Short mmCIF file of C-alpha atoms in Angstrom, two decimals:
data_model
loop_
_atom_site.label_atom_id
_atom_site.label_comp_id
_atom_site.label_asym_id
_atom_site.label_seq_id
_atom_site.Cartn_x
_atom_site.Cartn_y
_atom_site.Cartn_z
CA UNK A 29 0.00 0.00 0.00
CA UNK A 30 1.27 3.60 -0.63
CA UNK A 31 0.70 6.47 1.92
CA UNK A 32 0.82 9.76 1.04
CA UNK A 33 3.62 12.09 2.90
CA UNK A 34 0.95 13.15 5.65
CA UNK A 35 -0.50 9.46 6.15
CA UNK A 36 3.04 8.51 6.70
CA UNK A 37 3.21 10.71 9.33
CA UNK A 38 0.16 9.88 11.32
CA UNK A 39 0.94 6.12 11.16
CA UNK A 40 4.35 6.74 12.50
CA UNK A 41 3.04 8.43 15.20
CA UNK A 42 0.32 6.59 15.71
CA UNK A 43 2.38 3.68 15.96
CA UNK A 44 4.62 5.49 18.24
CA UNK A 45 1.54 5.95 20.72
CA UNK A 46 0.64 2.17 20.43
CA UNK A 47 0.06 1.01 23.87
CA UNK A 48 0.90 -2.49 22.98
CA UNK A 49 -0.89 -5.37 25.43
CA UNK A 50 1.12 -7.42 28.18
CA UNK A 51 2.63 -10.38 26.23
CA UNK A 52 2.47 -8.90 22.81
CA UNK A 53 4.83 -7.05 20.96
CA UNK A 54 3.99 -4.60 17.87
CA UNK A 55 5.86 -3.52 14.19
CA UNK A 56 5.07 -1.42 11.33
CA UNK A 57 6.88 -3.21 8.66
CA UNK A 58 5.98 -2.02 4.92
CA UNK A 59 3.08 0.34 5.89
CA UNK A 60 1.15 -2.61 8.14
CA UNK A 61 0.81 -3.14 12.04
CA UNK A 62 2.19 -6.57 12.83
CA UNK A 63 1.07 -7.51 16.71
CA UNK A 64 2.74 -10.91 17.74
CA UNK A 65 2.61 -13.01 20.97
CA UNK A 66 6.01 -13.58 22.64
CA UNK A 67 7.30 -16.79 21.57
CA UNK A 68 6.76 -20.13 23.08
CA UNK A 69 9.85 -22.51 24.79
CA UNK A 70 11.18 -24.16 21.63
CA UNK A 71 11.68 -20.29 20.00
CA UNK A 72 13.46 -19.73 23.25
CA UNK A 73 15.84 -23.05 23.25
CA UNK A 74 16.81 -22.33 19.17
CA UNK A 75 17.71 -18.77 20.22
CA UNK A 76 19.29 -19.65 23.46
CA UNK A 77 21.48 -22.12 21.35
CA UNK A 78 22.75 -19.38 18.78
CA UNK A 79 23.47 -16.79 21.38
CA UNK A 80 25.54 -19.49 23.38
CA UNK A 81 27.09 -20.40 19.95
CA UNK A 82 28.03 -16.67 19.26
CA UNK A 83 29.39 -16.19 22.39
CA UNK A 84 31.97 -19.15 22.25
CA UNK A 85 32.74 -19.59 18.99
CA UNK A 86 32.86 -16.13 16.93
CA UNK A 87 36.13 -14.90 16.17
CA UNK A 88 34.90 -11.31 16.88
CA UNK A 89 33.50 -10.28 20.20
CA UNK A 90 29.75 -9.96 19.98
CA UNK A 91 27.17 -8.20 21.97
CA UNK A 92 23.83 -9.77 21.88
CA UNK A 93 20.35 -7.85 22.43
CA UNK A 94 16.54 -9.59 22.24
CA UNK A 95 14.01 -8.35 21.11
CA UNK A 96 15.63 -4.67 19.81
CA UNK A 97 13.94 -2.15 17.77
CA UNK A 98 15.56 -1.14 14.64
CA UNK A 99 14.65 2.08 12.32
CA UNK A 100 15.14 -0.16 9.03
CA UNK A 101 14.82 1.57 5.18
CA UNK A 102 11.26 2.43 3.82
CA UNK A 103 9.47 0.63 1.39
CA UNK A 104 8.77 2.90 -1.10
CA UNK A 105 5.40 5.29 -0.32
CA UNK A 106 5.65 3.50 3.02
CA UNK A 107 6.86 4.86 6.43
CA UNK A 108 9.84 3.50 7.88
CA UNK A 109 10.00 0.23 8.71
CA UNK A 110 10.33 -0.67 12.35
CA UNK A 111 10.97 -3.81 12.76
CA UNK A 112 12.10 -6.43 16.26
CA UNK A 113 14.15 -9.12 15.52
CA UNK A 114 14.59 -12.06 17.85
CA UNK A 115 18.18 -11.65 18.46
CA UNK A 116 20.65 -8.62 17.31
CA UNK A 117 24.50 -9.12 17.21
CA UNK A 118 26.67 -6.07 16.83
CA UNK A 119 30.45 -6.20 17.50
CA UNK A 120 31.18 -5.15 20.91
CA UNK A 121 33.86 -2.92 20.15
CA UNK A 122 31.30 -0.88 18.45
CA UNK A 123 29.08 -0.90 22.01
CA UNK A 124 25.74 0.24 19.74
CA UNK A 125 23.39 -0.68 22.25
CA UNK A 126 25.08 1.46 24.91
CA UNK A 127 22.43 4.76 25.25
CA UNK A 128 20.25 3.44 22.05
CA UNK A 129 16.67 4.81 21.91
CA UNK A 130 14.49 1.74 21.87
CA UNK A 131 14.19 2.12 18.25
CA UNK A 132 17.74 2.68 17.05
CA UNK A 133 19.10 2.92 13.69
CA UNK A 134 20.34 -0.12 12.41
CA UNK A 135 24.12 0.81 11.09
CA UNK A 136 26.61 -1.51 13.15
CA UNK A 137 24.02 -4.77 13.33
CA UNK A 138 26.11 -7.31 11.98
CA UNK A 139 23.03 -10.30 11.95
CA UNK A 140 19.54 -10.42 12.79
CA UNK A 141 17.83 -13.51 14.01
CA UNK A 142 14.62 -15.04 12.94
CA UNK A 143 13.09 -17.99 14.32
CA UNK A 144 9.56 -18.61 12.80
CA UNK A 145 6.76 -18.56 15.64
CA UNK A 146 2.64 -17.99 15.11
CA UNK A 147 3.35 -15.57 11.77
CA UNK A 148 6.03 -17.67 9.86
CA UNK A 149 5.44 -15.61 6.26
CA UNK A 150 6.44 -12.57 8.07
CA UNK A 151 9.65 -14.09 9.49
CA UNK A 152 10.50 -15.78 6.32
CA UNK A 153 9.84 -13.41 3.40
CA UNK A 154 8.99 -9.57 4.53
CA UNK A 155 11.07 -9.40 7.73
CA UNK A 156 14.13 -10.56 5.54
CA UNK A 157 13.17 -7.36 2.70
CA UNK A 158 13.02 -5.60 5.54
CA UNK A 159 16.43 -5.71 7.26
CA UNK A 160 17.73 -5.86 2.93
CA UNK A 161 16.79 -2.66 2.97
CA UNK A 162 18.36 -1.43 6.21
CA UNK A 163 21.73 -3.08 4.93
CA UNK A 164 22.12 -5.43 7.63
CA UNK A 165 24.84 -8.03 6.36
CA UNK A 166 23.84 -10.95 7.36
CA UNK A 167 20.08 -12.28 8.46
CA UNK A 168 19.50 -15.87 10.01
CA UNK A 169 15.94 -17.61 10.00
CA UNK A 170 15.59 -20.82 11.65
CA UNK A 171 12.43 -22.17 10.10
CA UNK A 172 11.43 -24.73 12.53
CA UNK A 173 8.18 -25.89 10.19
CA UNK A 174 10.39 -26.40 7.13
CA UNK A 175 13.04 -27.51 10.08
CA UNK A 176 15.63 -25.32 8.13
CA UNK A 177 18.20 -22.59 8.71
CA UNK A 178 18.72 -20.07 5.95
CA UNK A 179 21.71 -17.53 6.04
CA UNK A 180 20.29 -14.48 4.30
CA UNK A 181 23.82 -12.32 3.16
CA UNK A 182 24.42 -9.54 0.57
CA UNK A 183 21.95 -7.41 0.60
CA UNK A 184 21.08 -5.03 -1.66
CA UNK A 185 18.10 -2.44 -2.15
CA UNK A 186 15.23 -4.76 -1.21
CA UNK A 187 16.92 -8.48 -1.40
CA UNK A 188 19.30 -10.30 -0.24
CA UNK A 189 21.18 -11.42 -3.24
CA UNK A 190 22.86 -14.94 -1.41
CA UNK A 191 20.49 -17.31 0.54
CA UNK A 192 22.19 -20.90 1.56
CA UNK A 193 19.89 -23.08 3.60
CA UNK A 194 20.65 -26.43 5.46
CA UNK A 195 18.13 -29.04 7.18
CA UNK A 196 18.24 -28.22 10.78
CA UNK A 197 20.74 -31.12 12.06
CA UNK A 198 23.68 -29.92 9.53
CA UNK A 199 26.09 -27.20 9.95
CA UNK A 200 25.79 -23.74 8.58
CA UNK A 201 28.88 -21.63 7.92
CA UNK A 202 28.94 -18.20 8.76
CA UNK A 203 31.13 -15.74 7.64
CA UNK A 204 33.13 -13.05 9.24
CA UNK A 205 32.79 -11.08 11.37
CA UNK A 206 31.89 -14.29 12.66
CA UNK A 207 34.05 -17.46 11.17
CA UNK A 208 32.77 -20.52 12.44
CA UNK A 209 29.94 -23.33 11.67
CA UNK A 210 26.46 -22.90 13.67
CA UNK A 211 25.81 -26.21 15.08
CA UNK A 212 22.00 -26.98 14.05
CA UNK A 213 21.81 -30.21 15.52
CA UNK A 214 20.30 -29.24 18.89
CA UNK A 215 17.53 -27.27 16.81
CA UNK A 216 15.63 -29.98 16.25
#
């Protein structure tokens, strides 16, 4: 859908006035409210896993954050997208999240996190255009109904322009800033 300058403006700040209910969390991502539950125990194990993962085995110090708010790019005649992630990494040296607003800018992510839950065509296909747009490098969805993990890497305008996916059980190499293999095996 295409908004006009001012309609862009009121859903911005309407969405900025959103008094989101206990449990749920809310995102304008190309010109729609999205209003998910949190995520259930299994989302929570698959997350916990990378974040353990990240923290031993990247070659670059990370700094992990759930459930941030990033000011992505904008869809064109859309407001900005404002999307929440399931995990952030930057590099720690960079300390990004140090004084952030709760929705910051996304220069410095280094990789986004997906893990499908109750709205897996938002996590798989528009959530990826999404952080495309905002340049993030790298974006990882763990699809645990196609029980899959896609790395999502080059992005550019809209798309990312290299996807490699594995079965959930097999490793998936990740590049640097990172450097090592994700270990899928406890995914399943």
């Amino acid at each position: 859908m295409t908004y006009d300058p001012i309609s862009q403006r009121l859903l911005l700040e309407w969405f900025a006035a959103l008094d989101t209910p206990e449990g749920f969390r809310a995102e304008l991502i190309e010109g729609e409210f999205v209003r998910t539950p949190l995520p259930d125990g299994s989302h929570a194990h698959c997350l916990s896993g990378i974040v353990s993962q990240m923290y031993t085995r990247s070659r670059t110090d990370m700094t992990f954050s759930g459930n941030k708010g990033l000011r992505l790019g904008t869809l064109d005649g859309c407001p900005q997208d404002h999307a929440v992630p399931d995990g952030t990494f930057v590099p720690s040296a960079l300390r990004v999240f140090r004084g952030a607003e709760p929705w910051m800018p996304c220069e410095g992510v280094a990789l986004v996190i997906e893990v499908t839950c109750t709205k897996p065509g938002i996590d798989r296909e528009i959530k990826p255009r999404c952080y495309a747009r905002g340049g993030i490098p790298l974006c990882l969805l763990v699809d645990r109904e196609a029980s899959s993990v896609t790395l999502f890497s080059d992005p550019e305008k809209d798309d990312y322009r290299q996807l490699g996916t594995r079965p959930l059980g097999k490793p998936l190499a990740l590049p640097e800033p990172f450097g090592f293999d994700l270990d899928t095996a406890d995914f399943l």
